[in-house]
Amino acid sequence: MSDQPRQTERQIQADGIQAQIDELLGRMTPAEKAGQVTQYFYFRLPAGAAAEPALGMDPDAQPRAVEEALGRGAVGSLLFVTDPAEINRLQRAALAGNRHGIPALFGFDVIHGLRTIFPVPIAMAASWDMETIEQGQAVAAREARAVGIHWAFAPMVDVARDPRWGRIVEGAGEDPFLGAAVAVAQVRGFQGTDYGQEDRIIAGPKHFAGYGAALGGRDYDEVHLSDAELQNTIFPPFKAAVEAGAGNVMTAYMDLNGVPASASRWLFTEVLREGWGFGGFVVSDANAVRNLVTHGFAADLTDAAARAMTAGVDMEMAIQDPAYAHLPEALQAGTAGQDVLDASVRRILEAKLRLGLFGNPYVDEDRAREVLADPRHREVALVAAERSAVLLRNEGNLLPLDPDELASVAVIGPLADSRRDTLGPWVFDFDLSETVSVLDGLRRKVEDRVRVEFAAGIPVVQRVFPSMFDMFGGNRPEDPEDFDAEAEFRRAVDVADGADVAVVVVGEWQNMIGEAASRSSLGLPGRQLELLQAVVGTGTPTVLLVMNGRPLDLRWAAEHVPAILDIWYPGTQGGTAVAKLLFGEVSPSGKLPFSWPRTVGQVPLVYSHTHSHEPQNQGRRYWDEPSTPLFPFGHGLSYGRFSYSDLIVDQPSIPPEGTITVSVQVTNTADRAAAEVVQLYLHQRHGSASRPVRELKGFQRITLSPQASQQVQVRIGPEHRRHWSTTERDWVLDNSIFDLWVGGSSTAELATTFEVTQT
Ligand code: BGC
């Protein structure tokens, strides 16, 4: 079919949808409309959860209240249900309770997979592989849609520059350019070209905006960001996600520059809708509308509802007692407009109609089982885990290991044998029986050819303050019964001593990272460093695997451990991928999506700082410790060896709207094939604002056979040079000289320049 009839067909469809919505709106009461803009959590907590101080509620009250609201037709959407039979049951209740036959929309945190668990988002970003990221979210969407979930609260596109903030694990790291690319790939993965298609769901980039800059890295704490920082650093991934067609956007919990983000008309109406043309619907973060009262902003729930809705928040996500239930009062008092409420209801009905829910509200439970078991999904997760691992250090080429030269491997550290931790945070519907831990993966790889002996060495470490997520099954780690910490430590060192190589896994337990998981230090929890030191002290060559979602203090390891591979929380297929990487079946190719600080005292630490005063002392800003990163942004080693040459720009001088093409020759001088991420960084020498010393403005992931060479081309257009200038209080394109570097990390040295001039 050519484009013309297809567009006409779409238009007819769109007109039909609007006519249907007009008709429904004409029949709905204010209370029914308030119901449509309300989303409820629905969960049954495990026995004992009621005692959790983090929750502070009666676990039965929540589902009871929701069932009651369903009966009144007062539920627009539900979240947190993943069982297809349960979704069908609740959908039946929604339809039975709604006299207009409006089905409920089901949302969920499909963050890095549903049943097939992918590496955590920060790891996916470390692959710099947009195809794999898109495929991963397409698999997640397929599984989600099969069980009846229509909408993912993802991607989290918050730029995160302070690793104390636990949610750094959910995003793409410190850089807005990489962040924007990853955001687009995820939106495409979830939605395809249209979320109304089979196997697709709505993507909801979050949390608009600034959530990652919480003071002190403390989750939920207030944020203060200048307009320049918001425009140049925080907004780009959101804007890119919106331009990619994201159907939803979620608000953020905290105060932004003194106003709760969830009630900011500037953010949701001026920037998002009027500025970027966002046509989807906005949902609040959980309880964020009610919390306008808690913040000391709204006088009461009616005021909160009126102000959030007027700001542009179409739907409230509520745990209990939604503020939006008070919208009819606000309408009557005249604090919220009928037209505003109608516009919000319209957007939500439009999403339901586009998803085809009116005609087809239920899911086929047998098909759901089949889709969840699809082995092709595990294949994509395996490739993702392989490509996201980052080789931080490889002194003397200790890696890859040669199985023919080894008789025994010691695998040390409790995380090595923890399937639950291998999956990482923000997963609820996993299957541990099909999850491959590091120990499982290594054992399967070498079979009986190499003896693999495991020792945990130390007990699991508990959080000082438990997390609300610990209430969900299996999230709080436990030691085996009769665990004798001292004896186990000695045993681990003996096992390492007697082996040809030691593989030590250190990191954070998965409940130590994610939401409500900020930290005041970046040290390895518990006695992990001591254990590592004792193992290295035996003289056995040691490979360190880091299981993490944020940079940890690896200063000692970076000097004393020859090989360090960051495996993140690698997901369902994690152990298989790790074994393939360690034994050289694939080469590591991930690159860091953040600057890795030496110590917590340095944070926030970004590569894209400005020159400021005395730039020659940039690495000596502290008297007690270098102020440079331990590993720079974009860093990641390989079993290949890449050299860069012949860096050329096609035009030395261009006008402000001009575009150049940059070419570089990349050669793999090693005798094995490997992938490399070619990165391009730009610097503007002078202009209407001081610009960062370097900013990522292009990248390409390429695979090169042994001794092969390839020319890589990157386009640099005005969009790459435009910046929001505090001097002009607007977007500008400065005339200037630009420095440009291309290489395998943000410390690339191969450089050239070009000029942007009016004449
Ligand atoms: C988080 C959101 C999440 C929501 C629903 C909130 O606490 O901030 O990111 O989507 O819960 O689970």
PDB file of N, CA and C in Angstrom, residues 77-141:
ATOM      1  N   SER A  77      -7.511   3.009  35.193  1.00  0.00           N
ATOM      2  CA  SER A  77      -6.342   2.181  34.928  1.00  0.00           C
ATOM      3  C   SER A  77      -5.893   1.488  36.209  1.00  0.00           C
ATOM      4  N   LEU A  78      -5.204   0.366  36.033  1.00  0.00           N
ATOM      5  CA  LEU A  78      -4.658  -0.375  37.176  1.00  0.00           C
ATOM      6  C   LEU A  78      -3.183  -0.640  36.928  1.00  0.00           C
ATOM      7  N   LEU A  79      -2.440  -0.767  38.026  1.00  0.00           N
ATOM      8  CA  LEU A  79      -1.050  -1.156  37.854  1.00  0.00           C
ATOM      9  C   LEU A  79      -0.649  -2.193  38.875  1.00  0.00           C
ATOM     10  N   PHE A  80       0.363  -2.907  38.490  1.00  0.00           N
ATOM     11  CA  PHE A  80       1.033  -3.895  39.341  1.00  0.00           C
ATOM     12  C   PHE A  80       0.436  -5.292  39.283  1.00  0.00           C
ATOM     13  N   VAL A  81      -0.370  -5.577  38.266  1.00  0.00           N
ATOM     14  CA  VAL A  81      -0.862  -6.943  38.098  1.00  0.00           C
ATOM     15  C   VAL A  81      -0.171  -7.514  36.859  1.00  0.00           C
ATOM     16  N   THR A  82       0.338  -8.751  36.984  1.00  0.00           N
ATOM     17  CA  THR A  82       1.055  -9.331  35.845  1.00  0.00           C
ATOM     18  C   THR A  82       0.518 -10.706  35.455  1.00  0.00           C
ATOM     19  N   ASP A  83      -0.393 -11.229  36.276  1.00  0.00           N
ATOM     20  CA  ASP A  83      -0.932 -12.552  35.974  1.00  0.00           C
ATOM     21  C   ASP A  83      -2.098 -12.387  34.995  1.00  0.00           C
ATOM     22  N   PRO A  84      -2.002 -13.029  33.808  1.00  0.00           N
ATOM     23  CA  PRO A  84      -3.051 -12.800  32.804  1.00  0.00           C
ATOM     24  C   PRO A  84      -4.459 -13.166  33.281  1.00  0.00           C
ATOM     25  N   ALA A  85      -4.561 -14.215  34.096  1.00  0.00           N
ATOM     26  CA  ALA A  85      -5.895 -14.607  34.581  1.00  0.00           C
ATOM     27  C   ALA A  85      -6.448 -13.512  35.498  1.00  0.00           C
ATOM     28  N   GLU A  86      -5.588 -12.976  36.314  1.00  0.00           N
ATOM     29  CA  GLU A  86      -5.994 -11.916  37.241  1.00  0.00           C
ATOM     30  C   GLU A  86      -6.338 -10.630  36.464  1.00  0.00           C
ATOM     31  N   ILE A  87      -5.563 -10.361  35.426  1.00  0.00           N
ATOM     32  CA  ILE A  87      -5.860  -9.188  34.594  1.00  0.00           C
ATOM     33  C   ILE A  87      -7.235  -9.357  33.929  1.00  0.00           C
ATOM     34  N   ASN A  88      -7.488 -10.542  33.415  1.00  0.00           N
ATOM     35  CA  ASN A  88      -8.807 -10.788  32.806  1.00  0.00           C
ATOM     36  C   ASN A  88      -9.922 -10.624  33.835  1.00  0.00           C
ATOM     37  N   ARG A  89      -9.701 -11.132  35.036  1.00  0.00           N
ATOM     38  CA  ARG A  89     -10.735 -11.015  36.082  1.00  0.00           C
ATOM     39  C   ARG A  89     -10.994  -9.544  36.402  1.00  0.00           C
ATOM     40  N   LEU A  90      -9.934  -8.786  36.562  1.00  0.00           N
ATOM     41  CA  LEU A  90     -10.108  -7.371  36.907  1.00  0.00           C
ATOM     42  C   LEU A  90     -10.729  -6.597  35.736  1.00  0.00           C
ATOM     43  N   GLN A  91     -10.363  -6.993  34.533  1.00  0.00           N
ATOM     44  CA  GLN A  91     -10.952  -6.323  33.361  1.00  0.00           C
ATOM     45  C   GLN A  91     -12.462  -6.605  33.304  1.00  0.00           C
ATOM     46  N   ARG A  92     -12.829  -7.836  33.617  1.00  0.00           N
ATOM     47  CA  ARG A  92     -14.273  -8.153  33.635  1.00  0.00           C
ATOM     48  C   ARG A  92     -14.978  -7.274  34.663  1.00  0.00           C
ATOM     49  N   ALA A  93     -14.334  -7.119  35.821  1.00  0.00           N
ATOM     50  CA  ALA A  93     -14.945  -6.293  36.872  1.00  0.00           C
ATOM     51  C   ALA A  93     -15.036  -4.837  36.421  1.00  0.00           C
ATOM     52  N   ALA A  94     -14.016  -4.369  35.704  1.00  0.00           N
ATOM     53  CA  ALA A  94     -14.032  -2.983  35.233  1.00  0.00           C
ATOM     54  C   ALA A  94     -15.181  -2.776  34.258  1.00  0.00           C
ATOM     55  N   LEU A  95     -15.331  -3.731  33.352  1.00  0.00           N
ATOM     56  CA  LEU A  95     -16.384  -3.582  32.338  1.00  0.00           C
ATOM     57  C   LEU A  95     -17.771  -3.736  32.951  1.00  0.00           C
ATOM     58  N   ALA A  96     -17.878  -4.636  33.918  1.00  0.00           N
ATOM     59  CA  ALA A  96     -19.178  -4.820  34.561  1.00  0.00           C
ATOM     60  C   ALA A  96     -19.574  -3.558  35.333  1.00  0.00           C
ATOM     61  N   GLY A  97     -18.576  -2.885  35.885  1.00  0.00           N
ATOM     62  CA  GLY A  97     -18.877  -1.714  36.721  1.00  0.00           C
ATOM     63  C   GLY A  97     -19.055  -0.437  35.919  1.00  0.00           C
ATOM     64  N   ASN A  98     -18.647  -0.453  34.654  1.00  0.00           N
ATOM     65  CA  ASN A  98     -18.680   0.796  33.889  1.00  0.00           C
ATOM     66  C   ASN A  98     -19.864   0.794  32.912  1.00  0.00           C
ATOM     67  N   ARG A  99     -20.821   1.677  33.134  1.00  0.00           N
ATOM     68  CA  ARG A  99     -22.057   1.605  32.334  1.00  0.00           C
ATOM     69  C   ARG A  99     -21.819   2.020  30.877  1.00  0.00           C
ATOM     70  N   HIS A 100     -20.636   2.616  30.593  1.00  0.00           N
ATOM     71  CA  HIS A 100     -20.340   2.967  29.201  1.00  0.00           C
ATOM     72  C   HIS A 100     -19.480   1.908  28.512  1.00  0.00           C
ATOM     73  N   GLY A 101     -19.161   0.865  29.264  1.00  0.00           N
ATOM     74  CA  GLY A 101     -18.344  -0.204  28.678  1.00  0.00           C
ATOM     75  C   GLY A 101     -16.909   0.218  28.398  1.00  0.00           C
ATOM     76  N   ILE A 102     -16.373   1.093  29.246  1.00  0.00           N
ATOM     77  CA  ILE A 102     -14.983   1.545  29.021  1.00  0.00           C
ATOM     78  C   ILE A 102     -14.036   0.592  29.748  1.00  0.00           C
ATOM     79  N   PRO A 103     -13.149  -0.044  28.999  1.00  0.00           N
ATOM     80  CA  PRO A 103     -12.217  -0.979  29.638  1.00  0.00           C
ATOM     81  C   PRO A 103     -11.121  -0.257  30.422  1.00  0.00           C
ATOM     82  N   ALA A 104     -10.464  -1.007  31.300  1.00  0.00           N
ATOM     83  CA  ALA A 104      -9.342  -0.436  32.066  1.00  0.00           C
ATOM     84  C   ALA A 104      -8.044  -0.643  31.294  1.00  0.00           C
ATOM     85  N   LEU A 105      -7.128   0.276  31.549  1.00  0.00           N
ATOM     86  CA  LEU A 105      -5.797   0.216  30.950  1.00  0.00           C
ATOM     87  C   LEU A 105      -4.886  -0.384  32.027  1.00  0.00           C
ATOM     88  N   PHE A 106      -4.052  -1.367  31.656  1.00  0.00           N
ATOM     89  CA  PHE A 106      -3.154  -1.967  32.647  1.00  0.00           C
ATOM     90  C   PHE A 106      -1.715  -1.507  32.403  1.00  0.00           C
ATOM     91  N   GLY A 107      -1.124  -0.925  33.423  1.00  0.00           N
ATOM     92  CA  GLY A 107       0.261  -0.462  33.331  1.00  0.00           C
ATOM     93  C   GLY A 107       1.153  -1.249  34.284  1.00  0.00           C
ATOM     94  N   PHE A 108       2.443  -1.227  34.007  1.00  0.00           N
ATOM     95  CA  PHE A 108       3.389  -1.926  34.892  1.00  0.00           C
ATOM     96  C   PHE A 108       4.795  -1.400  34.672  1.00  0.00           C
ATOM     97  N   ASP A 109       5.633  -1.612  35.665  1.00  0.00           N
ATOM     98  CA  ASP A 109       7.038  -1.241  35.529  1.00  0.00           C
ATOM     99  C   ASP A 109       7.780  -2.313  34.736  1.00  0.00           C
ATOM    100  N   VAL A 110       7.623  -2.260  33.436  1.00  0.00           N
ATOM    101  CA  VAL A 110       8.372  -3.185  32.563  1.00  0.00           C
ATOM    102  C   VAL A 110       9.688  -2.461  32.279  1.00  0.00           C
ATOM    103  N   ILE A 111      10.632  -2.620  33.171  1.00  0.00           N
ATOM    104  CA  ILE A 111      11.833  -1.788  33.124  1.00  0.00           C
ATOM    105  C   ILE A 111      12.931  -2.445  32.297  1.00  0.00           C
ATOM    106  N   HIS A 112      13.234  -3.692  32.642  1.00  0.00           N
ATOM    107  CA  HIS A 112      14.224  -4.420  31.820  1.00  0.00           C
ATOM    108  C   HIS A 112      13.770  -5.871  31.654  1.00  0.00           C
ATOM    109  N   GLY A 113      12.554  -5.959  31.128  1.00  0.00           N
ATOM    110  CA  GLY A 113      12.004  -7.275  30.847  1.00  0.00           C
ATOM    111  C   GLY A 113      10.862  -7.615  31.779  1.00  0.00           C
ATOM    112  N   LEU A 114      10.066  -8.612  31.351  1.00  0.00           N
ATOM    113  CA  LEU A 114       8.970  -9.058  32.218  1.00  0.00           C
ATOM    114  C   LEU A 114       9.340 -10.437  32.748  1.00  0.00           C
ATOM    115  N   ARG A 115       9.274 -11.476  31.903  1.00  0.00           N
ATOM    116  CA  ARG A 115       9.730 -12.798  32.330  1.00  0.00           C
ATOM    117  C   ARG A 115      11.194 -12.984  31.923  1.00  0.00           C
ATOM    118  N   THR A 116      11.492 -12.636  30.668  1.00  0.00           N
ATOM    119  CA  THR A 116      12.889 -12.659  30.233  1.00  0.00           C
ATOM    120  C   THR A 116      13.523 -11.382  30.760  1.00  0.00           C
ATOM    121  N   ILE A 117      14.468 -11.518  31.662  1.00  0.00           N
ATOM    122  CA  ILE A 117      15.038 -10.319  32.266  1.00  0.00           C
ATOM    123  C   ILE A 117      16.343  -9.942  31.558  1.00  0.00           C
ATOM    124  N   PHE A 118      16.371  -8.709  31.112  1.00  0.00           N
ATOM    125  CA  PHE A 118      17.536  -8.171  30.413  1.00  0.00           C
ATOM    126  C   PHE A 118      18.490  -7.551  31.427  1.00  0.00           C
ATOM    127  N   PRO A 119      19.717  -7.243  31.003  1.00  0.00           N
ATOM    128  CA  PRO A 119      20.582  -6.482  31.903  1.00  0.00           C
ATOM    129  C   PRO A 119      19.858  -5.191  32.311  1.00  0.00           C
ATOM    130  N   VAL A 120      20.200  -4.675  33.471  1.00  0.00           N
ATOM    131  CA  VAL A 120      19.546  -3.443  33.952  1.00  0.00           C
ATOM    132  C   VAL A 120      19.786  -2.311  32.942  1.00  0.00           C
ATOM    133  N   PRO A 121      18.925  -1.299  32.958  1.00  0.00           N
ATOM    134  CA  PRO A 121      19.034  -0.246  31.927  1.00  0.00           C
ATOM    135  C   PRO A 121      20.410   0.415  31.823  1.00  0.00           C
ATOM    136  N   ILE A 122      21.080   0.636  32.933  1.00  0.00           N
ATOM    137  CA  ILE A 122      22.402   1.296  32.836  1.00  0.00           C
ATOM    138  C   ILE A 122      23.363   0.382  32.054  1.00  0.00           C
ATOM    139  N   ALA A 123      23.165  -0.925  32.204  1.00  0.00           N
ATOM    140  CA  ALA A 123      23.986  -1.892  31.474  1.00  0.00           C
ATOM    141  C   ALA A 123      23.638  -1.873  29.999  1.00  0.00           C
ATOM    142  N   MET A 124      22.355  -1.836  29.708  1.00  0.00           N
ATOM    143  CA  MET A 124      21.939  -1.778  28.299  1.00  0.00           C
ATOM    144  C   MET A 124      22.547  -0.544  27.638  1.00  0.00           C
ATOM    145  N   ALA A 125      22.553   0.566  28.388  1.00  0.00           N
ATOM    146  CA  ALA A 125      23.144   1.793  27.839  1.00  0.00           C
ATOM    147  C   ALA A 125      24.632   1.589  27.591  1.00  0.00           C
ATOM    148  N   ALA A 126      25.281   0.803  28.458  1.00  0.00           N
ATOM    149  CA  ALA A 126      26.717   0.565  28.311  1.00  0.00           C
ATOM    150  C   ALA A 126      27.046  -0.235  27.052  1.00  0.00           C
ATOM    151  N   SER A 127      26.048  -0.855  26.455  1.00  0.00           N
ATOM    152  CA  SER A 127      26.292  -1.558  25.188  1.00  0.00           C
ATOM    153  C   SER A 127      26.440  -0.568  24.040  1.00  0.00           C
ATOM    154  N   TRP A 128      25.934   0.617  24.209  1.00  0.00           N
ATOM    155  CA  TRP A 128      25.900   1.631  23.144  1.00  0.00           C
ATOM    156  C   TRP A 128      25.376   0.997  21.846  1.00  0.00           C
ATOM    157  N   ASP A 129      24.506   0.011  22.019  1.00  0.00           N
ATOM    158  CA  ASP A 129      24.017  -0.755  20.876  1.00  0.00           C
ATOM    159  C   ASP A 129      22.512  -0.530  20.759  1.00  0.00           C
ATOM    160  N   MET A 130      22.145   0.418  19.928  1.00  0.00           N
ATOM    161  CA  MET A 130      20.753   0.830  19.866  1.00  0.00           C
ATOM    162  C   MET A 130      19.840  -0.270  19.334  1.00  0.00           C
ATOM    163  N   GLU A 131      20.380  -1.111  18.473  1.00  0.00           N
ATOM    164  CA  GLU A 131      19.553  -2.200  17.936  1.00  0.00           C
ATOM    165  C   GLU A 131      19.196  -3.201  19.023  1.00  0.00           C
ATOM    166  N   THR A 132      20.195  -3.550  19.819  1.00  0.00           N
ATOM    167  CA  THR A 132      19.932  -4.523  20.880  1.00  0.00           C
ATOM    168  C   THR A 132      18.992  -3.927  21.932  1.00  0.00           C
ATOM    169  N   ILE A 133      19.168  -2.645  22.217  1.00  0.00           N
ATOM    170  CA  ILE A 133      18.279  -2.003  23.191  1.00  0.00           C
ATOM    171  C   ILE A 133      16.840  -2.023  22.669  1.00  0.00           C
ATOM    172  N   GLU A 134      16.685  -1.703  21.398  1.00  0.00           N
ATOM    173  CA  GLU A 134      15.332  -1.696  20.813  1.00  0.00           C
ATOM    174  C   GLU A 134      14.740  -3.110  20.823  1.00  0.00           C
ATOM    175  N   GLN A 135      15.560  -4.077  20.419  1.00  0.00           N
ATOM    176  CA  GLN A 135      15.064  -5.464  20.411  1.00  0.00           C
ATOM    177  C   GLN A 135      14.686  -5.933  21.804  1.00  0.00           C
ATOM    178  N   GLY A 136      15.478  -5.528  22.776  1.00  0.00           N
ATOM    179  CA  GLY A 136      15.204  -5.929  24.161  1.00  0.00           C
ATOM    180  C   GLY A 136      13.847  -5.418  24.615  1.00  0.00           C
ATOM    181  N   GLN A 137      13.580  -4.153  24.354  1.00  0.00           N
ATOM    182  CA  GLN A 137      12.289  -3.623  24.797  1.00  0.00           C
ATOM    183  C   GLN A 137      11.146  -4.159  23.940  1.00  0.00           C
ATOM    184  N   ALA A 138      11.461  -4.570  22.709  1.00  0.00           N
ATOM    185  CA  ALA A 138      10.412  -5.193  21.884  1.00  0.00           C
ATOM    186  C   ALA A 138      10.025  -6.551  22.481  1.00  0.00           C
ATOM    187  N   VAL A 139      11.020  -7.269  22.968  1.00  0.00           N
ATOM    188  CA  VAL A 139      10.731  -8.545  23.630  1.00  0.00           C
ATOM    189  C   VAL A 139       9.918  -8.292  24.900  1.00  0.00           C
ATOM    190  N   ALA A 140      10.337  -7.293  25.656  1.00  0.00           N
ATOM    191  CA  ALA A 140       9.613  -6.963  26.901  1.00  0.00           C
ATOM    192  C   ALA A 140       8.170  -6.594  26.576  1.00  0.00           C
ATOM    193  N   ALA A 141       7.985  -5.815  25.501  1.00  0.00           N
ATOM    194  CA  ALA A 141       6.637  -5.395  25.121  1.00  0.00           C
ATOM    195  C   ALA A 141       5.802  -6.609  24.722  1.00  0.00           C
TER     196      ALA A 141
END
